[in-house]
Amino acid sequence: MLSADRLEWVGGWGEVLGDAGYVYRPSTLEGIREIFGEARAGEVPVALRGAGCSYGDAALRAESVVMDLSRMDRILAWDRETGIIDLEPGVTLRRLWRFVLGDGWWPPVVTGTMETSVGGCLAMNVHGKNNWARGTFGEHCLEFDLVTADGALRTVRRNDDPETFNAVVGSFGMLGVITRARLQMKKITSGLVEAKAVAAPDLETLLRLTDEAKDQWEYVVGWIDAFPKGRKLGRGLLHFARHLEPGEDAEPAQTLRAEAQDLPEDVFMMPKSAMWRLIKPFTNRPGMKWINRLKYFSGATLGEGAVYRQTFAEFSFLLDYVPNWKRIYRPGGLIQHQSFVPVDKAEAVFRRQLEACHKARQPAFLGVLKRHRPDDCLMGHGLDGFSLALDFPVVAGRRERLWQLVRTMAEDVVDAGGRFYAAKDAAIPGELYRASFREDQVERLLALKAELDPCAVLRTALGDRLLGN
Ligand SMILES: Cc1cc2nc3c(=O)[nH]c(=O)nc-3n(C[C@H](O)[C@H](O)[C@H](O)COP(=O)(O)OP(=O)(O)OC[C@H]3O[C@@H](n4cnc5c(N)ncnc54)[C@H](O)[C@@H]3O)c2cc1C
């Protein structure tokens, strides 16, 4: 089965980690069962993969079968009255929102890119810019079908079997393949949001305004300029948004059309597909310092307090504005460090993180702040607090120093009772990552794995790192 013509390079989204794997792309349940059967017979592990948007090692493993589920992308059932939809796991969020929007629905939780798949979003229990209010992606899932490595199919319903449900959601593909998901969409009456931009001159203000805004707005996201030091450390811009109430949109039938949401083809009179080439020459410390500074000052002057309307797609998927933007980080790629810290410790920890970056002479090129709440999932990383996601370029010769910086920041997070996000991580040593889990999280996952996948067929590089294999 493991013929060489199946061998492909399978990389993390950040283009830092990757390995060759035997890639199979099943399109049916039978196809999945066959792959499992042959993997079991050949004693080869299977790593599940959705759209491959996890930054690090979550959807790959060396010398393994990689089961890529992107071809299982059918919409199986849709009820426009209730907003309940049944999907195969390879359906992307792009396909999902475009499908439901015209009937006045929207996915209640979306990621910063629309290229992620439903299976990957459940397996990582992803969050959006409304996490403290709407929870995670998994909280809007009613049931799913799970195929375990022995080929058995079971339907797991939130109400009937919450324990298994909450263990599979967020278990990064360790227990079985989600082959169908039933999701509840959110009713909307317009394809627009009202947004507001506010500047914060320092970290304390940024966190305070985020917390205040969360009770008034549906969505809140902060952008941090990670370059300034001293009093300006952690300054940034906040973007708030809310859905329009019935009657506020004069042309809802128009704004609810998927085509009306399309991101413009041109940005600053340039085709958006070419934008990353324009930014690439500035993807170094001095260049990024100026880009961040320019962004902050334009937001703090021209944009300050501005209230405006935007399509959902523009507000939700800002990162998709610049297709292939990660190419600015080539040839080394990028890593992201996203840590979740309880409310009362967040300011101090994030301050130390930004200072540690300066000390290591590796300021993050992009920083994003979000507000969160705890979730019910067994391997959940949610807590009542904030997360700060920091993007770093990986540059030859400085890699070891960058990994050391991540380790320093991660130790502080663990001491503060914080958590990490496996979908974004590539660099935290397994032992340190495990120290962030609650007492019996790993033991309970391993106990369930022993039941559902006793031969440990399902493995990924991330799984090995986090579960200590
Ligand atoms: C630009 C960008 C922005 C992002 N923004 C956000 C954000 O705002 N919020 C957030 O939470 N995350 C965000 N992410 C991270 C992303 O949402 C997660 O990595 C998500 O899991 C990616 O989905 P995927 O389909 O690409 O899954 P993959 O990365 O391919 O896989 C993720 C995990 O799911 C498992 N898996 C995949 N399919 C299945 C299946 N059918 N059954 C069981 N397990 C499966 C894999 O084994 C793997 O462990 C972002 C990523 C990018 C690149």
XYZ file of C-alpha atoms and ligand atoms in Angstrom:
522
model
C 0.000 0.000 0.000
C 2.716 2.485 0.879
C 3.892 2.915 -2.663
C 6.399 5.659 -3.298
C 4.015 7.462 -5.656
C 1.909 8.375 -2.626
C 4.814 10.179 -1.032
C 4.289 13.923 -0.761
C 5.761 16.694 1.283
C 3.204 17.598 3.947
C 3.870 20.879 5.675
C 2.436 22.980 8.472
C 0.805 26.203 7.353
C 3.709 28.277 8.678
C 6.094 26.447 6.304
C 8.494 25.712 9.149
C 7.650 22.112 10.059
C 6.894 19.353 7.600
C 7.743 15.875 6.514
C 7.120 13.376 3.752
C 3.954 11.331 4.213
C 1.938 8.798 2.217
C -1.016 10.966 1.296
C -4.473 9.482 0.714
C -7.546 11.555 -0.108
C -10.650 9.432 0.494
C -14.019 10.669 -0.707
C -16.246 8.048 0.942
C -16.619 6.168 4.216
C -15.513 3.030 2.445
C -12.375 4.818 1.322
C -11.631 5.772 4.922
C -12.168 2.227 6.129
C -9.865 0.849 3.437
C -7.090 3.224 4.401
C -7.451 2.308 8.069
C -7.498 -1.393 7.186
C -4.296 -1.186 5.215
C -2.599 1.044 7.778
C -3.474 -1.439 10.529
C -2.212 -4.332 8.438
C 1.035 -2.511 7.677
C 1.310 -1.149 11.240
C 1.651 2.365 9.905
C 0.199 5.316 11.853
C -2.406 7.577 10.269
C -2.356 11.363 10.655
C -5.610 13.164 9.845
C -5.561 16.363 7.883
C -8.225 18.905 6.957
C -7.284 22.009 5.003
C -3.774 22.109 6.510
C -4.214 25.521 8.162
C -2.644 24.573 11.486
C 0.616 26.472 11.761
C 2.816 23.692 13.096
C 2.799 19.912 13.326
C -0.906 19.182 13.979
C -1.791 17.575 10.668
C 1.329 15.674 9.670
C 3.704 12.953 10.773
C 6.845 11.459 9.255
C 6.695 7.944 7.803
C 2.938 7.849 8.223
C -0.181 7.780 6.149
C -1.678 11.250 5.917
C -5.442 10.994 5.496
C -6.390 14.248 3.817
C -10.141 14.771 4.126
C -10.485 17.723 1.782
C -12.279 15.636 -0.866
C -15.077 14.784 1.543
C -16.699 18.132 0.983
C -20.388 17.577 0.366
C -23.196 19.496 1.992
C -25.554 16.705 3.014
C -28.654 18.485 4.315
C -29.779 22.057 4.943
C -32.857 23.326 6.738
C -33.292 27.011 5.979
C -36.024 27.343 8.619
C -33.967 26.094 11.559
C -30.472 26.910 10.280
C -29.277 23.341 10.877
C -26.821 21.961 8.365
C -25.183 18.546 7.872
C -21.761 18.571 6.265
C -18.850 16.375 5.393
C -15.624 17.338 7.179
C -13.783 18.756 4.180
C -16.282 21.574 3.621
C -14.421 24.825 4.166
C -15.801 27.789 6.087
C -15.697 29.670 2.766
C -18.099 27.150 1.230
C -20.246 27.044 4.359
C -20.918 30.775 4.735
C -21.486 31.201 1.012
C -24.037 28.404 1.116
C -26.113 29.627 4.072
C -25.857 33.402 3.736
C -28.577 33.888 1.108
C -31.088 32.266 3.481
C -30.146 34.705 6.260
C -27.705 32.562 8.267
C -24.033 32.757 9.169
C -21.650 30.388 11.031
C -21.710 31.595 14.663
C -17.952 31.058 15.066
C -15.418 31.580 12.291
C -11.632 31.605 12.126
C -9.540 34.493 10.811
C -9.243 32.729 7.468
C -12.150 31.110 5.644
C -9.950 28.330 4.233
C -10.212 26.053 7.295
C -12.354 22.898 7.096
C -15.262 21.896 9.333
C -13.376 18.754 10.457
C -10.278 20.752 11.362
C -12.367 23.383 13.159
C -14.021 20.723 15.322
C -10.797 18.831 15.949
C -9.155 22.039 17.259
C -12.390 23.534 18.643
C -11.546 26.862 17.063
C -12.619 30.273 18.317
C -13.529 33.546 16.660
C -13.552 37.222 17.566
C -16.630 36.593 19.738
C -15.269 33.771 21.879
C -16.227 35.224 25.277
C -19.834 35.575 24.078
C -20.501 32.687 21.660
C -17.947 30.143 22.763
C -16.137 27.834 20.398
C -16.992 26.155 17.097
C -17.788 22.927 18.943
C -20.457 24.646 21.021
C -22.529 25.084 17.858
C -22.205 21.470 16.809
C -25.164 19.247 17.696
C -23.772 15.881 16.660
C -21.164 14.239 14.476
C -20.322 10.855 13.000
C -17.027 9.371 14.049
C -15.163 6.591 12.276
C -12.625 4.978 14.552
C -9.454 3.259 13.383
C -11.175 -0.158 13.432
C -13.622 1.177 10.832
C -16.600 1.371 13.190
C -18.999 4.261 12.684
C -20.849 5.887 15.569
C -22.987 8.962 15.886
C -22.085 11.104 18.883
C -24.741 13.553 20.071
C -23.996 16.396 22.448
C -27.163 15.761 24.460
C -26.918 11.957 24.607
C -23.222 11.493 25.256
C -21.654 14.821 26.275
C -18.556 13.112 27.644
C -17.491 11.515 24.361
C -18.694 14.560 22.457
C -16.532 16.942 24.475
C -13.578 14.593 24.348
C -13.570 14.258 20.558
C -14.092 17.978 19.939
C -10.708 19.593 20.464
C -8.772 16.321 20.639
C -6.675 17.193 17.559
C -7.578 14.112 15.568
C -6.499 11.539 18.143
C -9.740 9.581 18.564
C -11.274 9.091 15.132
C -12.283 10.733 11.876
C -15.227 13.109 12.024
C -17.040 12.183 8.824
C -20.207 14.251 9.239
C -21.075 17.199 11.429
C -24.440 18.768 12.214
C -24.056 22.460 12.958
C -26.434 25.184 14.087
C -26.071 28.430 12.120
C -26.830 31.895 13.504
C -29.787 33.907 12.169
C -28.900 37.283 10.690
C -30.956 39.933 8.925
C -28.221 41.740 7.000
C -24.907 40.878 5.376
C -23.310 43.898 7.020
C -21.863 44.654 10.427
C -21.408 48.015 12.057
C -17.788 48.347 13.078
C -15.841 50.807 15.174
C -12.096 51.397 15.435
C -10.434 52.716 18.593
C -6.774 53.320 19.401
C -5.164 52.350 22.716
C -1.837 54.032 23.580
C -0.606 51.205 25.834
C -1.243 47.637 26.925
C -3.258 48.492 30.015
C -5.687 50.612 27.955
C -5.899 47.958 25.241
C -6.931 45.277 27.730
C -9.329 47.560 29.585
C -11.085 48.743 26.402
C -11.359 45.154 25.179
C -13.014 44.150 28.411
C -15.406 47.100 28.381
C -16.334 46.566 24.733
C -17.179 42.910 25.186
C -20.480 43.728 26.865
C -21.588 46.050 24.079
C -20.317 44.458 20.900
C -20.644 41.019 19.322
C -17.065 40.943 18.045
C -13.868 42.459 19.462
C -10.334 42.026 18.205
C -7.183 43.934 19.063
C -4.101 44.484 16.952
C -0.852 45.173 18.802
C 2.163 47.068 17.571
C 4.832 44.924 19.216
C 7.717 47.267 18.411
C 7.520 50.189 20.897
C 9.021 49.904 24.371
C 8.455 51.735 27.652
C 5.207 53.668 28.061
C 4.016 52.744 24.574
C 4.567 49.031 25.047
C 1.540 47.082 23.846
C -0.159 49.986 22.100
C -2.637 48.992 19.463
C -5.937 49.346 17.700
C -9.211 47.704 18.592
C -11.939 46.777 16.177
C -15.458 46.184 17.445
C -18.454 45.031 15.411
C -22.108 44.172 15.853
C -24.767 42.687 13.597
C -27.298 45.124 12.181
C -30.755 44.969 13.722
C -33.784 44.287 11.490
C -34.605 47.487 9.601
C -31.106 48.977 9.847
C -30.032 47.657 6.453
C -32.021 49.285 3.634
C -31.172 46.477 1.199
C -30.803 43.211 3.124
C -31.598 41.047 0.089
C -28.636 42.635 -1.649
C -26.128 42.447 1.229
C -27.077 38.833 1.980
C -25.908 37.733 -1.479
C -22.614 35.827 -1.320
C -21.255 37.851 -4.258
C -21.878 41.081 -2.354
C -19.483 39.819 0.329
C -16.586 39.111 -1.972
C -13.410 40.810 -0.892
C -12.342 43.388 -3.494
C -9.988 42.141 -6.202
C -7.827 45.240 -5.823
C -6.312 46.726 -2.690
C -4.792 50.198 -3.045
C -5.317 49.871 -6.818
C -3.221 46.680 -6.903
C -4.485 43.176 -7.612
C -4.697 41.614 -4.156
C -2.929 38.481 -5.434
C 0.213 40.611 -5.936
C 0.076 42.363 -2.557
C 2.413 39.980 -0.757
C 5.161 40.807 -3.264
C 4.808 44.466 -2.346
C 5.112 43.717 1.373
C 7.958 41.189 1.053
C 10.836 43.729 0.814
C 9.636 45.206 4.144
C 9.521 41.856 5.919
C 12.463 42.572 8.147
C 12.791 44.317 11.499
C 13.137 47.935 10.273
C 10.477 47.460 7.582
C 7.950 45.901 9.926
C 8.654 48.516 12.567
C 7.603 51.212 10.084
C 4.584 49.308 8.783
C 3.359 48.776 12.359
C 4.022 52.416 13.234
C 2.185 53.639 10.136
C -0.749 51.377 10.895
C -0.937 52.594 14.487
C -0.721 56.294 13.667
C -3.200 56.148 10.809
C -5.590 54.266 13.091
C -5.015 56.638 16.010
C -5.559 59.765 13.896
C -7.621 59.283 10.729
C -9.377 56.153 11.942
C -9.880 57.003 15.626
C -13.460 56.464 16.739
C -14.637 55.898 13.175
C -17.911 53.986 12.905
C -18.495 52.316 9.570
C -20.288 49.440 7.884
C -18.518 46.424 6.451
C -19.556 43.101 5.000
C -19.243 40.100 7.325
C -16.545 38.651 5.096
C -14.444 41.824 5.235
C -14.671 42.012 9.013
C -14.284 38.305 9.695
C -11.605 37.319 7.209
C -9.293 40.295 7.121
C -6.294 37.994 6.675
C -7.714 36.695 3.406
C -7.448 40.214 1.981
C -3.875 39.471 1.036
C -3.873 36.008 -0.544
C -0.744 33.990 0.166
C 0.497 36.616 2.624
C 2.552 33.994 4.437
C 4.905 34.017 1.441
C 6.373 37.248 2.758
C 8.063 35.038 5.358
C 9.827 32.788 2.844
C 12.234 31.138 2.784
C 12.246 30.546 6.561
C 8.475 30.576 7.229
C 6.741 31.815 10.371
C 5.654 30.568 13.748
C 2.924 31.919 15.970
C 2.855 31.812 19.736
C -0.691 32.174 21.077
C -1.013 32.060 24.826
C -4.197 32.241 26.884
C -3.832 33.963 30.252
C -6.389 34.527 33.049
C -7.792 38.071 33.270
C -5.947 39.103 36.421
C -2.543 37.959 35.144
C -2.861 38.951 31.480
C -1.376 42.427 31.596
C 1.712 41.388 33.529
C 2.341 38.264 31.430
C 1.825 39.985 28.072
C 4.028 42.871 29.207
C 6.800 40.421 30.079
C 6.295 38.622 26.749
C 6.696 41.823 24.748
C 9.723 42.792 26.838
C 11.258 39.336 26.381
C 10.879 39.771 22.605
C 12.748 43.074 22.785
C 15.454 41.595 24.954
C 15.904 38.757 22.476
C 15.875 41.339 19.649
C 12.986 39.458 18.049
C 9.902 41.677 18.187
C 6.799 40.021 16.787
C 5.841 41.271 13.335
C 2.128 40.902 14.122
C 0.278 40.755 17.436
C -3.411 39.951 17.931
C -5.424 40.152 21.143
C -8.718 38.375 21.871
C -11.034 37.861 24.855
C -12.055 34.315 25.839
C -14.153 32.174 28.140
C -13.701 28.577 29.362
C -15.049 25.733 27.244
C -16.308 22.254 28.120
C -14.030 20.287 25.896
C -11.670 17.790 27.498
C -8.530 19.152 25.869
C -9.879 22.704 25.902
C -7.574 25.674 26.156
C -10.290 28.253 26.797
C -10.288 30.273 30.015
C -11.721 33.479 31.403
C -9.009 35.698 30.068
C -7.213 37.069 27.051
C -5.057 35.538 24.368
C -2.138 37.186 22.683
C -0.979 35.727 19.366
C 2.482 36.800 18.231
C 3.864 36.073 14.741
C 7.596 35.629 14.301
C 9.641 35.132 11.128
C 11.941 32.131 11.214
C 15.335 33.226 9.992
C 18.273 30.931 9.336
C 20.857 31.235 12.086
C 18.385 32.721 14.593
C 16.095 29.755 14.922
C 17.559 28.452 18.167
C 17.236 31.878 19.784
C 13.621 32.138 18.658
C 12.777 28.710 20.097
C 14.438 29.790 23.358
C 12.307 32.950 23.372
C 9.138 30.887 22.912
C 10.242 28.640 25.767
C 10.816 31.641 28.051
C 7.390 33.075 27.233
C 5.718 29.685 27.622
C 7.238 29.084 31.080
C 5.770 32.373 32.252
C 2.353 31.403 30.861
C 2.435 28.070 32.691
C 3.382 29.800 35.950
C 0.406 32.126 35.507
C -2.007 29.197 35.047
C -2.352 29.927 31.327
C -2.805 27.677 28.310
C -1.622 27.286 24.736
C -3.349 26.647 21.446
C -2.182 23.502 19.675
C -3.383 24.716 16.263
C -0.876 27.529 16.357
C 2.055 26.019 18.176
C 5.203 24.651 16.602
C 7.885 25.320 19.161
C 6.867 24.592 22.767
C 8.625 21.470 24.102
C 6.118 18.716 24.907
C 6.955 18.597 28.601
C 6.384 22.312 29.023
C 3.179 22.184 26.985
C 1.886 19.338 29.155
C 2.508 21.422 32.264
C -0.239 23.769 31.042
C -2.895 21.034 31.052
C -5.262 20.596 33.967
C -4.555 17.681 36.320
C -6.031 14.704 34.496
C -6.643 16.054 30.998
C -4.020 13.920 29.284
C -4.835 10.802 31.344
C -8.517 10.998 30.436
C -7.755 11.496 26.760
C -5.357 8.562 26.794
C -7.934 6.387 28.558
C -10.504 7.164 25.876
C -7.905 6.621 23.176
C -7.130 3.212 24.611
C -10.842 2.423 24.211
C -11.455 3.919 20.747
C -8.027 3.494 19.174
C -6.297 0.739 21.195
C -3.573 0.156 18.603
C -2.770 3.899 18.527
C -3.258 4.038 14.782
C -4.080 7.749 14.907
C -0.941 9.727 15.500
C 0.444 13.093 14.475
C 3.695 14.832 15.261
C 1.712 17.176 17.531
C -0.032 14.255 19.238
C 3.323 12.586 19.914
C 4.683 15.861 21.340
C 1.692 16.638 23.549
C 0.858 13.151 24.735
C 4.459 12.229 25.366
C 4.828 9.339 22.894
C -4.496 32.624 8.657
C -5.042 31.771 9.760
C -5.920 32.321 10.675
C -6.430 31.535 11.718
N -7.306 32.096 12.585
C -7.803 31.356 13.601
C -8.760 31.909 14.500
O -9.173 33.050 14.367
N -9.212 31.112 15.502
C -8.785 29.812 15.659
O -9.247 29.147 16.578
N -7.891 29.268 14.804
C -7.403 30.004 13.793
N -6.514 29.449 12.913
C -6.095 28.046 13.133
C -7.034 27.086 12.418
O -8.357 27.454 12.605
C -6.867 25.664 12.968
O -5.557 25.260 12.758
C -7.814 24.671 12.299
O -7.730 23.442 12.948
C -7.469 24.501 10.838
O -8.418 23.687 10.199
P -7.936 22.748 9.027
O -9.133 22.249 8.338
O -6.930 23.447 8.198
O -7.288 21.576 9.854
P -5.807 20.957 9.799
O -4.836 22.021 10.159
O -5.602 20.237 8.546
O -5.932 19.919 11.000
C -6.118 20.372 12.306
C -6.329 19.196 13.236
O -7.572 18.586 12.954
C -7.421 17.196 12.755
N -8.463 16.846 11.791
C -8.646 17.394 10.572
N -9.743 16.886 10.002
C -10.288 16.018 10.877
C -11.435 15.186 10.867
N -12.280 15.134 9.839
N -11.694 14.409 11.947
C -10.871 14.438 13.031
N -9.761 15.209 13.083
C -9.475 15.988 12.021
C -5.995 17.017 12.303
O -5.478 15.753 12.636
C -5.295 18.120 13.086
O -4.923 17.667 14.359
C -6.022 30.180 11.845
C -5.145 29.627 10.914
C -4.669 30.410 9.871
C -3.732 29.816 8.874
